[in-house]
CSV table of C-alpha atoms and ligand atoms in Angstrom, one decimal:
chain,number,residue,atom,x,y,z
A,1,MET,CA,-15.6,-22.3,20.5
A,2,SER,CA,-13.8,-20.5,17.6
A,3,LEU,CA,-12.0,-21.8,14.6
A,4,TRP,CA,-8.6,-21.1,16.2
A,5,ASP,CA,-9.2,-22.9,19.5
A,6,GLY,CA,-6.3,-25.4,19.7
A,7,ALA,CA,-5.2,-24.5,16.2
A,8,GLU,CA,-1.6,-23.6,15.1
A,9,ILE,CA,-1.8,-20.6,12.8
A,10,THR,CA,1.2,-19.6,10.7
A,11,VAL,CA,1.5,-16.2,9.1
A,12,LEU,CA,4.1,-16.0,6.3
A,13,GLY,CA,5.7,-12.5,6.1
A,14,ALA,CA,6.3,-9.8,8.8
A,15,GLY,CA,5.2,-6.8,6.6
A,16,VAL,CA,2.2,-4.6,7.3
A,17,ALA,CA,-0.3,-7.3,6.4
A,18,GLY,CA,1.4,-10.1,8.3
A,19,LEU,CA,2.0,-8.2,11.5
A,20,ALA,CA,-1.5,-6.7,11.5
A,21,VAL,CA,-3.3,-10.0,11.0
A,22,ALA,CA,-1.1,-11.8,13.5
A,23,THR,CA,-1.8,-9.1,16.1
A,24,ALA,CA,-5.6,-9.1,15.5
A,25,LEU,CA,-5.7,-12.9,15.9
A,26,ALA,CA,-3.5,-13.1,19.0
A,27,GLN,CA,-5.5,-10.3,20.6
A,28,ARG,CA,-8.6,-12.5,20.2
A,29,GLY,CA,-6.8,-15.5,21.8
A,30,ALA,CA,-5.2,-17.4,18.9
A,31,ALA,CA,-1.8,-19.0,19.0
A,32,VAL,CA,0.1,-17.4,16.1
A,33,THR,CA,3.6,-17.8,14.6
A,34,VAL,CA,5.0,-15.4,12.0
A,35,LEU,CA,7.7,-16.6,9.7
A,36,GLU,CA,10.0,-14.0,8.2
A,37,ARG,CA,13.0,-14.5,6.0
A,38,ALA,CA,14.8,-11.3,7.1
A,39,GLU,CA,17.3,-11.4,10.0
A,40,GLU,CA,15.5,-8.5,11.8
A,41,ILE,CA,12.2,-6.7,11.5
A,42,ARG,CA,13.1,-3.6,9.6
A,43,GLU,CA,11.7,-1.6,6.7
A,44,VAL,CA,13.1,0.5,3.9
A,45,GLY,CA,13.5,4.2,4.4
A,46,ALA,CA,10.3,5.5,2.8
A,47,GLY,CA,7.0,7.1,3.6
A,48,LEU,CA,3.4,5.8,3.4
A,49,GLN,CA,0.2,7.7,3.6
A,50,ILE,CA,-2.2,5.9,5.9
A,51,SER,CA,-5.7,7.2,5.3
A,52,PRO,CA,-8.6,6.9,7.8
A,53,ASN,CA,-9.8,3.5,6.4
A,54,GLY,CA,-6.4,2.0,7.4
A,55,GLY,CA,-6.1,4.2,10.5
A,56,ARG,CA,-9.3,2.6,11.9
A,57,VAL,CA,-7.5,-0.8,11.9
A,58,LEU,CA,-4.5,0.7,13.6
A,59,ALA,CA,-6.8,2.2,16.2
A,60,ALA,CA,-8.5,-1.2,16.7
A,61,LEU,CA,-5.1,-2.8,17.1
A,62,GLY,CA,-4.2,-0.2,19.7
A,63,VAL,CA,-1.2,1.3,17.8
A,64,TYR,CA,-2.7,4.4,16.2
A,65,ASP,CA,-1.7,6.9,18.9
A,66,GLN,CA,1.9,5.6,19.0
A,67,ILE,CA,2.2,6.1,15.2
A,68,ALA,CA,0.4,9.5,15.2
A,69,ALA,CA,2.8,10.9,17.8
A,70,GLU,CA,5.5,11.1,15.1
A,71,ALA,CA,3.6,11.1,11.9
A,72,PRO,CA,2.3,14.5,10.6
A,73,ALA,CA,-1.5,14.5,10.0
A,74,SER,CA,-2.1,15.5,6.4
A,75,ARG,CA,-4.3,18.5,5.8
A,76,ALA,CA,-4.4,18.5,2.0
A,77,VAL,CA,-3.2,16.9,-1.3
A,78,VAL,CA,-2.1,19.6,-3.7
A,79,LEU,CA,-1.7,19.1,-7.4
A,80,ARG,CA,0.9,21.5,-8.9
A,81,ASN,CA,2.4,22.6,-12.2
A,82,HIS,CA,5.8,20.9,-12.6
A,83,PHE,CA,7.9,23.9,-13.7
A,84,ASP,CA,6.8,26.6,-11.2
A,85,GLY,CA,5.0,24.6,-8.5
A,86,ALA,CA,1.8,26.7,-9.0
A,87,GLU,CA,-1.3,25.2,-7.4
A,88,ARG,CA,-3.7,23.6,-9.8
A,89,LEU,CA,-6.0,21.9,-7.3
A,90,ARG,CA,-6.0,21.8,-3.5
A,91,MET,CA,-7.9,18.8,-2.1
A,92,ARG,CA,-8.5,19.7,1.5
A,93,LEU,CA,-8.8,16.7,3.8
A,94,PRO,CA,-11.6,17.1,6.3
A,95,ASP,CA,-10.9,17.6,10.0
A,96,PRO,CA,-11.1,14.0,11.3
A,97,GLY,CA,-12.4,15.1,14.7
A,98,PRO,CA,-11.8,12.3,17.2
A,99,GLY,CA,-11.4,9.7,14.4
A,100,PRO,CA,-8.2,8.8,12.5
A,101,ALA,CA,-6.5,11.4,10.3
A,102,THR,CA,-4.5,10.7,7.1
A,103,LEU,CA,-1.1,10.1,8.6
A,104,MET,CA,2.2,10.5,6.7
A,105,VAL,CA,4.2,7.7,8.3
A,106,HIS,CA,7.7,6.5,8.1
A,107,ARG,CA,7.4,2.8,7.1
A,108,ALA,CA,9.9,1.8,9.8
A,109,ASP,CA,7.7,3.4,12.5
A,110,LEU,CA,4.6,1.6,11.3
A,111,ILE,CA,6.4,-1.8,11.3
A,112,GLU,CA,8.0,-1.2,14.7
A,113,ALA,CA,4.6,-0.3,16.2
A,114,LEU,CA,2.9,-3.4,14.7
A,115,ALA,CA,5.8,-5.7,15.7
A,116,GLY,CA,5.6,-4.4,19.2
A,117,ALA,CA,1.8,-5.0,19.4
A,118,ALA,CA,2.2,-8.4,17.9
A,119,ARG,CA,4.8,-9.5,20.5
A,120,GLY,CA,2.8,-7.9,23.2
A,121,ALA,CA,-0.2,-10.0,22.2
A,122,GLY,CA,1.9,-13.2,22.4
A,123,VAL,CA,2.7,-13.7,18.7
A,124,GLN,CA,6.0,-15.6,18.1
A,125,ILE,CA,8.0,-13.9,15.3
A,126,ARG,CA,10.6,-16.3,13.9
A,127,LEU,CA,13.3,-14.5,11.8
A,128,LEU,CA,15.6,-16.1,9.3
A,129,GLN,CA,12.9,-18.4,8.1
A,130,ALA,CA,13.1,-18.1,4.3
A,131,VAL,CA,10.4,-20.2,2.7
A,132,ASP,CA,11.3,-22.0,-0.4
A,133,SER,CA,7.9,-23.2,-1.4
A,134,VAL,CA,4.4,-23.9,-0.2
A,135,GLU,CA,2.1,-26.8,-1.2
A,136,ILE,CA,-1.5,-27.5,-0.4
A,137,GLU,CA,-2.3,-31.2,-0.2
A,138,GLY,CA,-5.5,-32.8,-1.5
A,139,ASP,CA,-7.2,-32.6,1.9
A,140,GLY,CA,-6.4,-28.8,2.2
A,141,GLN,CA,-3.3,-29.2,4.5
A,142,PRO,CA,-0.7,-26.5,3.8
A,143,VAL,CA,2.9,-27.6,3.8
A,144,ILE,CA,5.7,-25.1,4.1
A,145,ARG,CA,9.2,-26.0,2.9
A,146,LEU,CA,11.9,-23.8,4.4
A,147,LEU,CA,15.1,-23.1,2.4
A,148,THR,CA,17.0,-25.0,5.2
A,149,GLY,CA,15.0,-28.1,4.2
A,150,GLY,CA,12.6,-28.1,7.2
A,151,LEU,CA,8.9,-28.9,6.7
A,152,LEU,CA,6.0,-27.2,8.6
A,153,ARG,CA,2.4,-28.3,8.5
A,154,PRO,CA,0.3,-25.6,10.2
A,155,ASP,CA,-3.5,-26.0,10.8
A,156,LEU,CA,-4.0,-22.7,9.0
A,157,LEU,CA,-1.7,-20.6,6.7
A,158,ILE,CA,-2.1,-16.9,6.1
A,159,GLY,CA,0.1,-15.9,3.1
A,160,ALA,CA,1.2,-12.2,3.8
A,161,ASP,CA,4.4,-12.8,1.8
A,162,GLY,CA,4.1,-9.8,-0.6
A,163,LEU,CA,4.8,-9.4,-4.3
A,164,HIS,CA,6.6,-12.6,-5.0
A,165,SER,CA,4.5,-14.7,-2.6
A,166,PRO,CA,5.2,-18.5,-2.5
A,167,THR,CA,1.8,-18.9,-0.9
A,168,ARG,CA,0.2,-17.2,-3.9
A,169,ARG,CA,1.8,-19.7,-6.3
A,170,ALA,CA,0.3,-22.6,-4.2
A,171,VAL,CA,-3.1,-21.1,-3.9
A,172,LEU,CA,-3.3,-20.3,-7.6
A,173,ALA,CA,-1.9,-23.8,-8.4
A,174,GLY,CA,-1.1,-22.9,-12.0
A,175,ALA,CA,-4.5,-21.3,-12.7
A,176,GLY,CA,-2.6,-18.0,-12.3
A,177,ALA,CA,-3.7,-14.4,-12.6
A,178,GLY,CA,-1.4,-14.0,-15.7
A,179,ARG,CA,2.1,-12.6,-15.7
A,180,PRO,CA,2.6,-9.1,-14.4
A,181,PHE,CA,3.4,-6.6,-17.1
A,182,PHE,CA,5.6,-3.5,-17.1
A,183,THR,CA,3.6,-0.3,-17.1
A,184,GLY,CA,6.2,1.8,-18.9
A,185,GLN,CA,6.9,3.6,-15.7
A,186,VAL,CA,9.8,3.5,-13.2
A,187,ALA,CA,9.9,5.2,-9.8
A,188,TRP,CA,12.6,6.5,-7.6
A,189,ARG,CA,12.2,6.8,-3.9
A,190,THR,CA,14.4,8.8,-1.5
A,191,LEU,CA,14.3,10.6,1.8
A,192,VAL,CA,15.9,14.1,2.2
A,193,PRO,CA,16.1,16.4,5.3
A,194,GLY,CA,12.9,18.3,6.0
A,195,ARG,CA,12.0,21.4,7.9
A,196,SER,CA,9.7,21.4,10.9
A,197,ASP,CA,7.7,24.3,9.5
A,198,ASP,CA,7.0,22.5,6.2
A,199,PRO,CA,3.2,22.4,5.7
A,200,PRO,CA,1.7,19.0,6.6
A,201,GLU,CA,0.4,18.2,3.1
A,202,ALA,CA,1.3,16.1,0.1
A,203,SER,CA,2.3,17.8,-3.1
A,204,VAL,CA,2.1,16.2,-6.6
A,205,TYR,CA,4.1,18.0,-9.3
A,206,MET,CA,2.6,17.0,-12.6
A,207,GLY,CA,4.9,17.2,-15.6
A,208,PRO,CA,4.8,15.7,-19.2
A,209,GLY,CA,5.8,12.0,-18.9
A,210,ARG,CA,6.7,12.3,-15.2
A,211,HIS,CA,5.4,13.4,-11.8
A,212,LEU,CA,6.8,13.7,-8.3
A,213,VAL,CA,5.0,13.2,-5.0
A,214,SER,CA,6.5,14.7,-1.8
A,215,TYR,CA,5.4,15.0,1.9
A,216,PRO,CA,6.9,15.5,5.3
A,217,LEU,CA,7.6,12.6,7.8
A,218,ARG,CA,8.6,12.4,11.4
A,219,GLY,CA,7.4,15.8,12.6
A,220,GLY,CA,8.8,17.4,9.4
A,221,ARG,CA,12.4,16.3,10.1
A,222,LEU,CA,12.4,14.2,6.9
A,223,ARG,CA,10.8,14.6,3.5
A,224,ASN,CA,9.6,11.6,1.5
A,225,ILE,CA,10.0,11.7,-2.3
A,226,VAL,CA,8.6,9.4,-4.9
A,227,ALA,CA,9.4,10.4,-8.5
A,228,VAL,CA,7.9,8.6,-11.5
A,229,GLU,CA,9.1,8.6,-15.1
A,230,GLU,CA,7.8,7.0,-18.2
A,231,ARG,CA,10.3,4.6,-19.9
A,232,THR,CA,10.1,2.0,-22.5
A,233,GLY,CA,12.2,-0.8,-21.0
A,234,TRP,CA,12.7,-2.4,-17.6
A,235,THR,CA,12.9,-6.0,-16.5
A,236,GLU,CA,12.8,-6.3,-12.7
A,237,GLU,CA,10.2,-5.6,-10.1
A,238,GLY,CA,11.4,-4.8,-6.5
A,239,TRP,CA,12.2,-2.1,-4.2
A,240,HIS,CA,15.9,-2.4,-3.6
A,241,HIS,CA,17.8,-1.3,-6.8
A,242,ALA,CA,20.2,1.5,-5.8
A,243,ASP,CA,20.6,4.2,-8.3
A,244,ASP,CA,22.8,7.3,-8.8
A,245,PRO,CA,21.1,10.5,-7.4
A,246,ALA,CA,22.4,12.4,-10.4
A,247,ARG,CA,20.1,10.4,-12.7
A,248,LEU,CA,17.1,11.4,-10.6
A,249,GLN,CA,18.3,15.1,-10.5
A,250,ARG,CA,18.7,15.1,-14.3
A,251,ALA,CA,15.3,13.6,-15.0
A,252,PHE,CA,13.6,16.4,-12.9
A,253,SER,CA,15.9,19.3,-13.8
A,254,ASN,CA,13.1,21.3,-15.3
A,255,PHE,CA,10.9,21.0,-12.2
A,256,ALA,CA,10.2,23.8,-9.8
A,257,PRO,CA,13.1,25.3,-7.7
A,258,GLU,CA,11.9,23.7,-4.5
A,259,VAL,CA,11.9,20.3,-6.2
A,260,ARG,CA,15.4,20.8,-7.5
A,261,GLY,CA,16.5,21.9,-4.0
A,262,TRP,CA,15.1,18.7,-2.4
A,263,LEU,CA,16.7,16.4,-5.1
A,264,GLY,CA,20.0,18.2,-4.7
A,265,GLU,CA,20.1,16.8,-1.1
A,266,ALA,CA,19.3,13.2,-2.1
A,267,ARG,CA,22.1,10.8,-1.1
A,268,GLU,CA,20.5,7.4,-1.2
A,269,VAL,CA,18.2,6.7,-4.1
A,270,TYR,CA,16.3,3.6,-5.1
A,271,LEU,CA,14.7,2.9,-8.5
A,272,TRP,CA,12.2,0.2,-9.4
A,273,GLY,CA,9.9,-0.7,-12.3
A,274,LEU,CA,6.2,-0.4,-11.8
A,275,PHE,CA,4.3,-3.5,-12.9
A,276,ARG,CA,0.6,-4.2,-13.2
A,277,HIS,CA,-0.9,-7.4,-11.7
A,278,ALA,CA,-4.3,-8.8,-12.4
A,279,VAL,CA,-6.3,-9.5,-9.2
A,280,PRO,CA,-6.8,-13.3,-9.2
A,281,VAL,CA,-10.2,-14.9,-8.9
A,282,THR,CA,-8.9,-17.4,-6.3
A,283,TRP,CA,-7.7,-16.0,-2.9
A,284,HIS,CA,-7.7,-19.2,-0.9
A,285,ARG,CA,-7.3,-22.9,-1.2
A,286,GLY,CA,-7.7,-25.6,1.4
A,287,ARG,CA,-6.6,-24.1,4.7
A,288,ALA,CA,-4.4,-21.4,3.1
A,289,VAL,CA,-5.5,-17.8,2.3
A,290,LEU,CA,-3.8,-14.7,0.9
A,291,ILE,CA,-3.8,-11.1,2.1
A,292,GLY,CA,-2.1,-7.8,1.2
A,293,ASP,CA,0.3,-7.5,-1.7
A,294,ALA,CA,0.4,-11.4,-1.9
A,295,VAL,CA,-3.0,-11.2,-3.5
A,296,HIS,CA,-3.5,-7.7,-4.9
A,297,PRO,CA,-0.3,-5.7,-5.5
A,298,THR,CA,-1.3,-2.3,-6.8
A,299,LEU,CA,0.4,0.7,-8.4
A,300,PRO,CA,1.1,3.4,-5.7
A,301,PHE,CA,-1.0,6.1,-7.3
A,302,LEU,CA,-3.9,6.0,-4.8
A,303,ALA,CA,-1.6,5.3,-1.9
A,304,GLN,CA,-3.8,2.4,-0.8
A,305,GLY,CA,-1.5,-0.8,-0.9
A,306,ALA,CA,-0.7,-0.8,2.9
A,307,ASN,CA,-4.2,0.5,3.7
A,308,MET,CA,-5.7,-2.5,1.8
A,309,ALA,CA,-3.4,-4.8,3.7
A,310,LEU,CA,-4.7,-3.4,7.0
A,311,GLU,CA,-8.3,-3.7,5.9
A,312,ASP,CA,-7.7,-7.3,4.7
A,313,ALA,CA,-6.2,-8.3,8.0
A,314,TRP,CA,-9.1,-7.1,10.1
A,315,VAL,CA,-11.8,-8.4,7.8
A,316,LEU,CA,-10.2,-11.8,7.6
A,317,VAL,CA,-10.0,-12.1,11.4
A,318,ASP,CA,-13.7,-11.0,11.6
A,319,CYS,CA,-14.7,-13.6,9.1
A,320,LEU,CA,-12.8,-16.4,10.9
A,321,ALA,CA,-14.4,-15.3,14.2
A,322,ALA,CA,-17.9,-15.4,12.6
A,323,ALA,CA,-17.7,-18.8,10.8
A,324,ASP,CA,-17.6,-22.4,12.1
A,325,GLU,CA,-15.7,-23.7,9.1
A,326,THR,CA,-12.4,-22.4,7.5
A,327,GLY,CA,-13.6,-22.6,3.9
A,328,ALA,CA,-16.7,-20.6,4.7
A,329,ALA,CA,-14.6,-18.0,6.6
A,330,PHE,CA,-12.2,-17.6,3.6
A,331,ALA,CA,-15.1,-17.3,1.1
A,332,ALA,CA,-16.8,-14.6,3.3
A,333,TYR,CA,-13.5,-12.8,3.5
A,334,GLN,CA,-13.0,-12.8,-0.3
A,335,ALA,CA,-16.6,-11.8,-0.9
A,336,ALA,CA,-16.2,-8.9,1.6
A,337,ARG,CA,-13.0,-7.7,0.0
A,338,GLU,CA,-12.9,-8.4,-3.7
A,339,VAL,CA,-15.0,-5.7,-5.3
A,340,ARG,CA,-13.4,-2.9,-3.3
A,341,VAL,CA,-9.9,-4.2,-4.0
A,342,ARG,CA,-10.5,-4.4,-7.7
A,343,LYS,CA,-11.9,-0.9,-7.8
A,344,LEU,CA,-8.9,0.5,-5.9
A,345,VAL,CA,-6.4,-1.3,-8.1
A,346,THR,CA,-8.1,0.0,-11.3
A,347,GLY,CA,-8.4,3.5,-9.8
A,348,ALA,CA,-4.6,3.6,-9.1
A,349,THR,CA,-3.8,2.7,-12.7
A,350,ALA,CA,-6.0,5.5,-14.0
A,351,ASN,CA,-4.4,8.2,-11.8
A,352,ALA,CA,-0.9,7.7,-13.4
A,353,ARG,CA,-2.2,8.5,-16.8
A,354,ALA,CA,-3.9,11.7,-15.6
A,355,TYR,CA,-0.7,13.1,-14.0
A,356,HIS,CA,1.5,12.6,-17.1
A,357,LEU,CA,-0.3,14.6,-19.8
A,358,ARG,CA,2.1,15.9,-22.5
A,359,PRO,CA,2.1,19.6,-23.5
A,360,GLY,CA,-0.7,20.4,-25.9
A,361,PRO,CA,-4.4,21.1,-25.9
A,362,VAL,CA,-5.4,18.2,-23.7
A,363,ARG,CA,-3.0,19.2,-21.0
A,364,THR,CA,-3.9,22.9,-21.2
A,365,LEU,CA,-7.6,22.0,-21.0
A,366,ALA,CA,-7.1,19.6,-18.2
A,367,HIS,CA,-5.1,22.0,-16.1
A,368,ALA,CA,-7.5,24.9,-16.8
A,369,GLY,CA,-10.4,22.5,-15.7
A,370,LEU,CA,-8.5,21.7,-12.5
A,371,SER,CA,-8.0,25.4,-11.7
A,372,ALA,CA,-11.7,26.2,-12.4
A,373,LEU,CA,-12.7,23.3,-10.1
A,374,ASN,CA,-10.4,24.6,-7.5
A,375,ARG,CA,-12.1,27.9,-7.5
A,376,LEU,CA,-15.7,26.8,-7.9
A,377,ALA,CA,-16.1,23.6,-6.0
A,378,PRO,CA,-12.9,22.9,-4.0
A,379,ASP,CA,-14.4,19.9,-2.1
A,380,ALA,CA,-15.9,18.2,-5.2
A,381,VAL,CA,-12.8,16.3,-6.0
A,382,ARG,CA,-12.3,15.1,-2.4
A,383,ARG,CA,-15.8,13.7,-2.3
A,384,ARG,CA,-15.0,11.4,-5.2
A,385,PHE,CA,-12.6,9.6,-2.8
A,386,ASP,CA,-15.1,9.4,0.2
A,387,TRP,CA,-15.8,5.8,-0.7
A,388,ILE,CA,-12.1,5.0,0.0
A,389,TYR,CA,-11.6,7.0,3.2
A,390,ASP,CA,-15.0,6.6,4.9
A,391,TYR,CA,-14.9,2.8,4.8
A,392,ASP,CA,-14.7,1.3,8.3
A,393,PRO,CA,-13.3,-2.2,8.1
A,394,THR,CA,-13.7,-2.6,11.8
A,395,ALA,CA,-17.4,-2.2,11.7
A,396,GLY,CA,-17.9,-5.9,11.3
A,397,ALA,CA,-17.5,-8.5,8.5
A,398,TRP,CA,-21.2,-8.5,7.7
A,399,GLN,CA,-21.2,-4.8,7.1
A,400,ALA,CA,-18.1,-5.3,4.9
A,401,VAL,CA,-20.1,-7.9,2.9
A,402,ALA,CA,-23.0,-5.5,2.5
A,403,GLU,CA,-20.6,-2.7,1.5
A,404,ALA,CA,-19.0,-5.0,-1.1
A,405,ARG,CA,-22.4,-5.6,-2.6
A,406,THR,CA,-23.2,-1.8,-2.7
A,407,GLN,CA,-19.9,-1.1,-4.4
A,408,ALA,CA,-20.5,-3.9,-6.9
A,409,ALA,CA,-23.7,-2.1,-7.9
A,410,SER,CA,-21.9,1.2,-8.2
A,411,SER,CA,-18.6,0.0,-9.7
A,412,THR,CA,-19.4,1.4,-13.1
A,413,HIS,CA,-18.9,4.9,-11.7
A,414,THR,CA,-15.3,4.7,-10.5
A,415,GLY,CA,-13.4,7.4,-12.4
A,416,THR,CA,-10.7,8.1,-9.7
B,1,LIG,C1,6.6,3.9,-3.9
B,1,LIG,C2,5.5,3.2,-3.2
B,1,LIG,C3,4.7,4.1,-2.4
B,1,LIG,C4,3.7,3.5,-1.7
B,1,LIG,N1,2.9,4.4,-0.9
B,1,LIG,C5,1.9,3.9,-0.2
B,1,LIG,C6,1.1,4.7,0.5
B,1,LIG,O1,1.3,5.9,0.6
B,1,LIG,N2,0.0,4.2,1.2
B,1,LIG,C7,-0.2,2.8,1.1
B,1,LIG,O2,-1.2,2.4,1.7
B,1,LIG,N3,0.5,2.0,0.4
B,1,LIG,C8,1.6,2.4,-0.3
B,1,LIG,N4,2.4,1.6,-1.0
B,1,LIG,C9,2.1,0.1,-1.0
B,1,LIG,C10,2.5,-0.6,0.2
B,1,LIG,O3,3.9,-0.3,0.5
B,1,LIG,C11,2.4,-2.1,0.1
B,1,LIG,O4,1.1,-2.4,-0.5
B,1,LIG,C12,2.4,-2.8,1.4
B,1,LIG,O5,3.7,-2.6,2.0
B,1,LIG,C13,2.2,-4.3,1.3
B,1,LIG,O6,2.4,-5.0,2.5
B,1,LIG,P1,2.4,-6.5,2.7
B,1,LIG,O7,2.6,-6.8,4.1
B,1,LIG,O8,1.3,-7.2,1.9
B,1,LIG,O9,3.7,-7.0,1.8
B,1,LIG,P2,5.3,-6.7,2.1
B,1,LIG,O10,5.5,-5.4,2.8
B,1,LIG,O11,6.0,-6.9,0.9
B,1,LIG,O12,5.7,-7.8,3.2
B,1,LIG,C14,5.9,-9.1,2.8
B,1,LIG,C15,6.9,-9.8,3.9
B,1,LIG,O13,7.0,-11.2,3.5
B,1,LIG,C16,8.4,-11.5,3.6
B,1,LIG,N5,8.6,-12.6,2.7
B,1,LIG,C17,8.4,-12.6,1.4
B,1,LIG,N6,8.7,-13.8,0.8
B,1,LIG,C18,9.2,-14.6,1.8
B,1,LIG,C19,9.7,-15.9,1.9
B,1,LIG,N7,9.8,-16.7,0.8
B,1,LIG,N8,10.0,-16.4,3.1
B,1,LIG,C20,9.9,-15.7,4.2
B,1,LIG,N9,9.4,-14.4,4.2
B,1,LIG,C21,9.1,-13.9,3.0
B,1,LIG,C22,9.1,-10.3,3.2
B,1,LIG,O14,10.5,-10.3,3.7
B,1,LIG,C23,8.3,-9.2,3.8
B,1,LIG,O15,8.7,-8.9,5.2
B,1,LIG,C24,3.4,2.1,-1.7
B,1,LIG,C25,4.2,1.3,-2.5
B,1,LIG,C26,5.2,1.8,-3.2
B,1,LIG,C27,6.0,0.9,-4.1
C-alpha cells in the first residue's frame, strides 16, 4: 500500500518540474492530473544544458534517448576573451560512456518529450486552467481556486508553478523568503541559424560588465545565445519581454567577429532582468509541497535550474514511495534536497561576478591564471564541478539523504 493508492494527486504547472514529477508518479501507478494555464503545451525558443545529473532522471523516465537523438552532446565548456575569442580555459567534459552526456537541448523538445511520456503513463493534462490562488486549510487540505471561480480539493498538491508560484505563497503563508532583488544584470536570449559543422561545445565570451554564452542546438541547425549585461535599473522579472535586436547588437559590438556575425542574424530577441531569490526554509505545508523554480529559482550561471527541477521530481517521488505518511515524505524530500540546492544557487551567483571583471590588474591576473591552469592542469577546473554532475538522484532517496549530509559537511568549500 503506497501513499498514492486511491489518492487524487494534482500537479500545478506543466513545465519541466511538473511534467517530470507527474510522469514519475504515474509510472508507479498514481492517478495524476496536471493543471496548466497555457492553452497548449509549448516552450519558448531557447536552449538548456542538461547535465548528467538531470540526464539520469530523463533516462529513468524513459525519454533520454528521444531527446539525445536531436540534442548535441557537449564535449567542452570554453571560456574566451570577449574581443578576439581567444581561448582562456577549455573545460573538457569527460566521455560519458554508456551514461548520460551533457546535452544541449531545445526547451520545446524537452517539454514535448516529457509531455508525451506523461500522457503515455496516463497523466491527465488539463490546459487553460489558470490558478488564481491556493490555500491550505488548518487540517492540511489544499484548496485550489481557478480564475474561472472553480474550486478543487486534491488529496495532494505538488506546486511546480514556477517563478511566481501561487502554491509557494500558500506554503510560505506570509513567513516568506523575502522579496527577490534585482542583481544589476539583464539578459537577452535569442536563437540564430547554426551550421551542422559547428563544434559541439558551449563558449562563454567574458567581457567587462558583460558576457555571452552560446552553443549549438538541434544537430547544429540552430545556435542558442544568452547575453548578459550589467545595468542599474530594471523592474520586472519574466522571460517574455521582446526587445529590439539592434540594442543587443550595440551592447556586444566590441565582441569577437564570430559573435557579431551571430548577433547580426538575430531576428527575435527577448530581454529580462535577473533577480536573486532566497531559498525558503519551508518547502511544504499540510498536503502541499513545492518543486523546481517554485521553491528555488536560480540565476542561470551554472545551468542547473532545469536540472534541479528534474532532481527534485525524482527524489520527491522516491520519498513518497518510501514513507507511510505525507508529512514524513515531504520532510525527507526537503532534507534530501536542501543543502545541495542552496549550494547550487549560491554557486550560480558567484559565477556571474567572475565573468564580468573590468579591465585592470585583477582581470589581467585572472585571465593569466586561467591560461596557466589551461596549460598545466586542464582537468582541475572540471573536477570542481564533479559534485554537480556525478550526483545520481535516481540512486534512491536514502542515498540522497546521505549525500545531503556529506554536502552539508563540505559546504564551506564551494567556490564554484
Ligand atoms: C536564460 C536562462 C537559461 C537557462 N539555462 C539553463 C540551463 O542551461 N540548464 C538548466 O538546467 N536550467 C537552465 N535555466 C533554468 C530553467 O529554465 C528553469 O529552472 C526551469 O525551466 C524551471 O522549471 P519549472 O518547471 O520549475 O518552472 P517553469 O518552467 O516556469 O514552469 C512552470 C509552469 O507553471 C505554469 N503556471 C505558473 N503559474 C500558473 C498558474 N497560476 N496557473 C496555472 N499554471 C501556472 C506555467 O505556465 C509553466 O508552464 C535557464 C534559465 C534561464 C532564464
